[in-house]
CSV table of C-alpha atoms in Angstrom, one decimal:
chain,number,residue,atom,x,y,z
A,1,UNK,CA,-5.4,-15.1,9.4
A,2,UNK,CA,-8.9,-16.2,9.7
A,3,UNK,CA,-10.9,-13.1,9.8
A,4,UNK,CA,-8.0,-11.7,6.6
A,5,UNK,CA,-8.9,-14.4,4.7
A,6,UNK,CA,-12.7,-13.6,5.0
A,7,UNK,CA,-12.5,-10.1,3.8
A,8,UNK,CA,-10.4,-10.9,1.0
A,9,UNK,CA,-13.1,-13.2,0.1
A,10,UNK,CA,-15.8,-10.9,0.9
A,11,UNK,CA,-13.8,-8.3,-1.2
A,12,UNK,CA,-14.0,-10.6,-4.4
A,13,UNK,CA,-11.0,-12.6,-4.1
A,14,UNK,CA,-11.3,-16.2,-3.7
A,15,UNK,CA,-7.8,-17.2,-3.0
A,16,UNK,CA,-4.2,-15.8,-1.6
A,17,UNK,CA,-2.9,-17.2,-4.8
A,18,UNK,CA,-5.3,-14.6,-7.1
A,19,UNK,CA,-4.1,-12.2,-4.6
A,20,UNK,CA,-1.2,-12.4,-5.9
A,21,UNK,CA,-1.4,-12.2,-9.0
A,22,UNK,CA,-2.9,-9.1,-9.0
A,23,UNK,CA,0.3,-7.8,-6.5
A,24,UNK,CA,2.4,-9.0,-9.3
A,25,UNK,CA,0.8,-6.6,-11.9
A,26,UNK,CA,1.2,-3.9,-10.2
A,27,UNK,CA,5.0,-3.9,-10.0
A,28,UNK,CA,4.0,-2.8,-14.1
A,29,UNK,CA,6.3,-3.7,-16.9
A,30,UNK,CA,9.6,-3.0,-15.3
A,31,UNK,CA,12.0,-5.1,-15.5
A,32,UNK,CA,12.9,-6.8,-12.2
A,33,UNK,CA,16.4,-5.9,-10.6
A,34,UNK,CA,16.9,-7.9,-7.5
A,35,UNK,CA,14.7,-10.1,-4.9
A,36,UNK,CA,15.8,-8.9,-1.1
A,37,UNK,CA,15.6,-11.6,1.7
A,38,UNK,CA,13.7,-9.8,4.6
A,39,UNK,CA,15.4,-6.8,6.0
A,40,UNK,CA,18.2,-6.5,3.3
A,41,UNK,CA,18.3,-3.2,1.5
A,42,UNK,CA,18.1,-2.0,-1.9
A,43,UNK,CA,21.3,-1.8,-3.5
A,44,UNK,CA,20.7,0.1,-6.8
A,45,UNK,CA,18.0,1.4,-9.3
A,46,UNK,CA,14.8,-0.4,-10.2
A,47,UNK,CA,12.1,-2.4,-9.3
A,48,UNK,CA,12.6,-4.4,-6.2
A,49,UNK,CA,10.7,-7.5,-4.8
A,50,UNK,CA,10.9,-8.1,-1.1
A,51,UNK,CA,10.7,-11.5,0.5
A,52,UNK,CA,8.4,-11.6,3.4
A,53,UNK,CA,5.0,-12.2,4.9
A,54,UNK,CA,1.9,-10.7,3.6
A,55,UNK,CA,0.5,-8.8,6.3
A,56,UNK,CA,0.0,-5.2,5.7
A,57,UNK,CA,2.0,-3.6,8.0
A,58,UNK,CA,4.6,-5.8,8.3
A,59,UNK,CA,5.2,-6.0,4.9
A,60,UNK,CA,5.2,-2.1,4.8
A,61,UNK,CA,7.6,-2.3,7.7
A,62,UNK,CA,10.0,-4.7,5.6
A,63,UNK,CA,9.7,-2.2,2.4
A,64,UNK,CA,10.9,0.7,5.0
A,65,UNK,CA,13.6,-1.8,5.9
A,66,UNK,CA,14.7,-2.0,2.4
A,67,UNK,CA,14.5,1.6,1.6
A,68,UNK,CA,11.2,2.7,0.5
A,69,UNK,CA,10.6,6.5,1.3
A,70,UNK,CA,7.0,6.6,0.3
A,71,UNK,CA,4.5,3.4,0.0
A,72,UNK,CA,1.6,3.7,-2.2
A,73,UNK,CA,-0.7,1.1,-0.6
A,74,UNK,CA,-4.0,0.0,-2.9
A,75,UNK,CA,-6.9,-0.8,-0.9
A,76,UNK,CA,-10.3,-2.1,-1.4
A,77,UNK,CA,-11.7,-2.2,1.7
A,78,UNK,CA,-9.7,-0.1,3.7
A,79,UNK,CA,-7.2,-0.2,6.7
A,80,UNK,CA,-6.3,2.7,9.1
A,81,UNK,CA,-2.6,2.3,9.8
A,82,UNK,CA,0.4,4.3,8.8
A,83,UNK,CA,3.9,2.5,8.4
A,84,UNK,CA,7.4,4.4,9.4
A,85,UNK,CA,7.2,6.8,6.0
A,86,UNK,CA,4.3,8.5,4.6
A,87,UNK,CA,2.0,5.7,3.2
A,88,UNK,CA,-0.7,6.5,0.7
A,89,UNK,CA,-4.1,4.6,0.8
A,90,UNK,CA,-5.4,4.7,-2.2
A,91,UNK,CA,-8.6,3.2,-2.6
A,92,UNK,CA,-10.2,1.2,-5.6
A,93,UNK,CA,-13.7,2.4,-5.3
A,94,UNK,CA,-15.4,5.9,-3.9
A,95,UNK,CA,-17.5,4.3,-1.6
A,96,UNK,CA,-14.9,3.1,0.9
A,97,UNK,CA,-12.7,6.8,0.2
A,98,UNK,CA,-16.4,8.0,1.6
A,99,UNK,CA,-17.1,5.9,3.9
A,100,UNK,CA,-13.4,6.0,5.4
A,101,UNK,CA,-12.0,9.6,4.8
A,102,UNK,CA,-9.6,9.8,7.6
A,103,UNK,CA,-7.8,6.9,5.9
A,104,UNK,CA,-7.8,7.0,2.7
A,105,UNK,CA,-5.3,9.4,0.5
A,106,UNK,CA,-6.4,9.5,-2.9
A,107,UNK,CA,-9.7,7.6,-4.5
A,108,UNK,CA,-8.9,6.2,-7.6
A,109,UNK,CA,-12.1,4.6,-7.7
A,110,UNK,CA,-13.1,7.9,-9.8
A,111,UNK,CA,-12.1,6.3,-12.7
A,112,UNK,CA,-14.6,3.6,-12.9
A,113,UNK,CA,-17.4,6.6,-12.4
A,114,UNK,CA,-16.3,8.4,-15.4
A,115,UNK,CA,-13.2,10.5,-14.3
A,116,UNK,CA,-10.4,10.6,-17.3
A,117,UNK,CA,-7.7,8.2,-17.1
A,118,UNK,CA,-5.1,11.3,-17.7
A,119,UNK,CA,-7.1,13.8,-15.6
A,120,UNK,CA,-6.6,11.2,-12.6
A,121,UNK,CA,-3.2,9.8,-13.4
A,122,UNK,CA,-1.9,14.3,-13.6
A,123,UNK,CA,-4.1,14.7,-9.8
A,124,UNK,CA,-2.4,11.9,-8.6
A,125,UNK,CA,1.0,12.3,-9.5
A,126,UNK,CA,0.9,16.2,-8.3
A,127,UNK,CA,0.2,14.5,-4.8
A,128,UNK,CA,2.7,12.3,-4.7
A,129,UNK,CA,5.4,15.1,-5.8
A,130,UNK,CA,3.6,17.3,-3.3
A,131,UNK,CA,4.3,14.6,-0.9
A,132,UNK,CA,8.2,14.0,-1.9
A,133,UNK,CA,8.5,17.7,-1.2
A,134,UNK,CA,7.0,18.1,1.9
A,135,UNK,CA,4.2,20.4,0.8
A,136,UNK,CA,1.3,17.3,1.3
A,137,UNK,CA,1.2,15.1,4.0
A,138,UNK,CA,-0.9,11.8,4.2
A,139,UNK,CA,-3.7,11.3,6.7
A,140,UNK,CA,-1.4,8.9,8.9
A,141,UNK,CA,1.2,11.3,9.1
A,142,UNK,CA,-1.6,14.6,10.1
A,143,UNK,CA,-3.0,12.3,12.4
A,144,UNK,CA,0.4,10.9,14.1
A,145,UNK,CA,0.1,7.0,13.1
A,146,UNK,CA,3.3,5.6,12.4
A,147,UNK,CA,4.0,2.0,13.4
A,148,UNK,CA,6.2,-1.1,12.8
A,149,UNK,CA,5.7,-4.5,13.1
A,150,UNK,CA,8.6,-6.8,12.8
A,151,UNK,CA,8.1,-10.6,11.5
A,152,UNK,CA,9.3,-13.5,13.7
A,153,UNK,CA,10.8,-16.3,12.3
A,154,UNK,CA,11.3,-19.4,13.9
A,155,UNK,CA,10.5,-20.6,17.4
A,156,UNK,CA,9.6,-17.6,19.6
A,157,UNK,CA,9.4,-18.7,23.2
């Protein structure tokens, strides 16, 4: 947790607590439908919260659990895994979609350097109907990374 909390930190973010809050905007304006305990699944349209740690692949794991098909997963400084369905790293700046192109699906960091908000938003959304349909694939899934991690509650001897 040590060495997370640094790069958060490192990243801009002082606290989990403002790490949050960004989390919260992106679920948009939607209107909340349910709150899953760990491991349930969805039971109906709508946005979704799941309860569960914070780590990134767990938590992917858990939204797979609860019946995500696709996971669009916003990153600023990067991480290499793929959960158990196609999982889209977008990154929030062009120098880490540079830096790191075997993991990272889609920059959106173009937008800060002067790409139109529409432009972007129409590229991006033709990849992520291209990957519903089975005509794109993410890098995770070309490459052969798909992986789980289960949370542990309670005493684990």
């Amino acid at each position: 947790m040590r060495i997370h909390l640094q790069g958060i930190k490192k990243g801009g973010i002082t606290t989990l607590e403002e790490k949050s809050l960004g989390n919260i905007q992106k679920g948009g304006f939607g209107e909340i439908a349910d709150v899953l305990a760990y491991g349930d699944r969805t039971k109906g349209e709508g946005l979704h919260l799941v309860q569960g740690p914070g780590n990134d692949l767990v938590s992917v794991t858990a939204l797979t659990a609860a019946g995500a098909h696709i996971v669009l997963f916003t990153t600023g400084r990067g991480t290499p895994f793929g959960g158990p369905v196609p999982t889209v790293k977008i990154s929030t700046n062009s120098a880490l979609a540079q830096k790191k192109t075997n993991w990272i699906d889609f920059n959106a960091g173009q937008l800060i350097e002067g790409r139109g908000k529409e432009e972007l938003a129409d590229e991006f959304f033709e990849y992520i109907t291209g990957l519903a349909s089975g005509e794109a694939r993410t890098h995770n899934e070309r490459l052969g990374f798909k992986e789980i991690s289960i949370f542990k509650d309670g005493v684990t001897l």
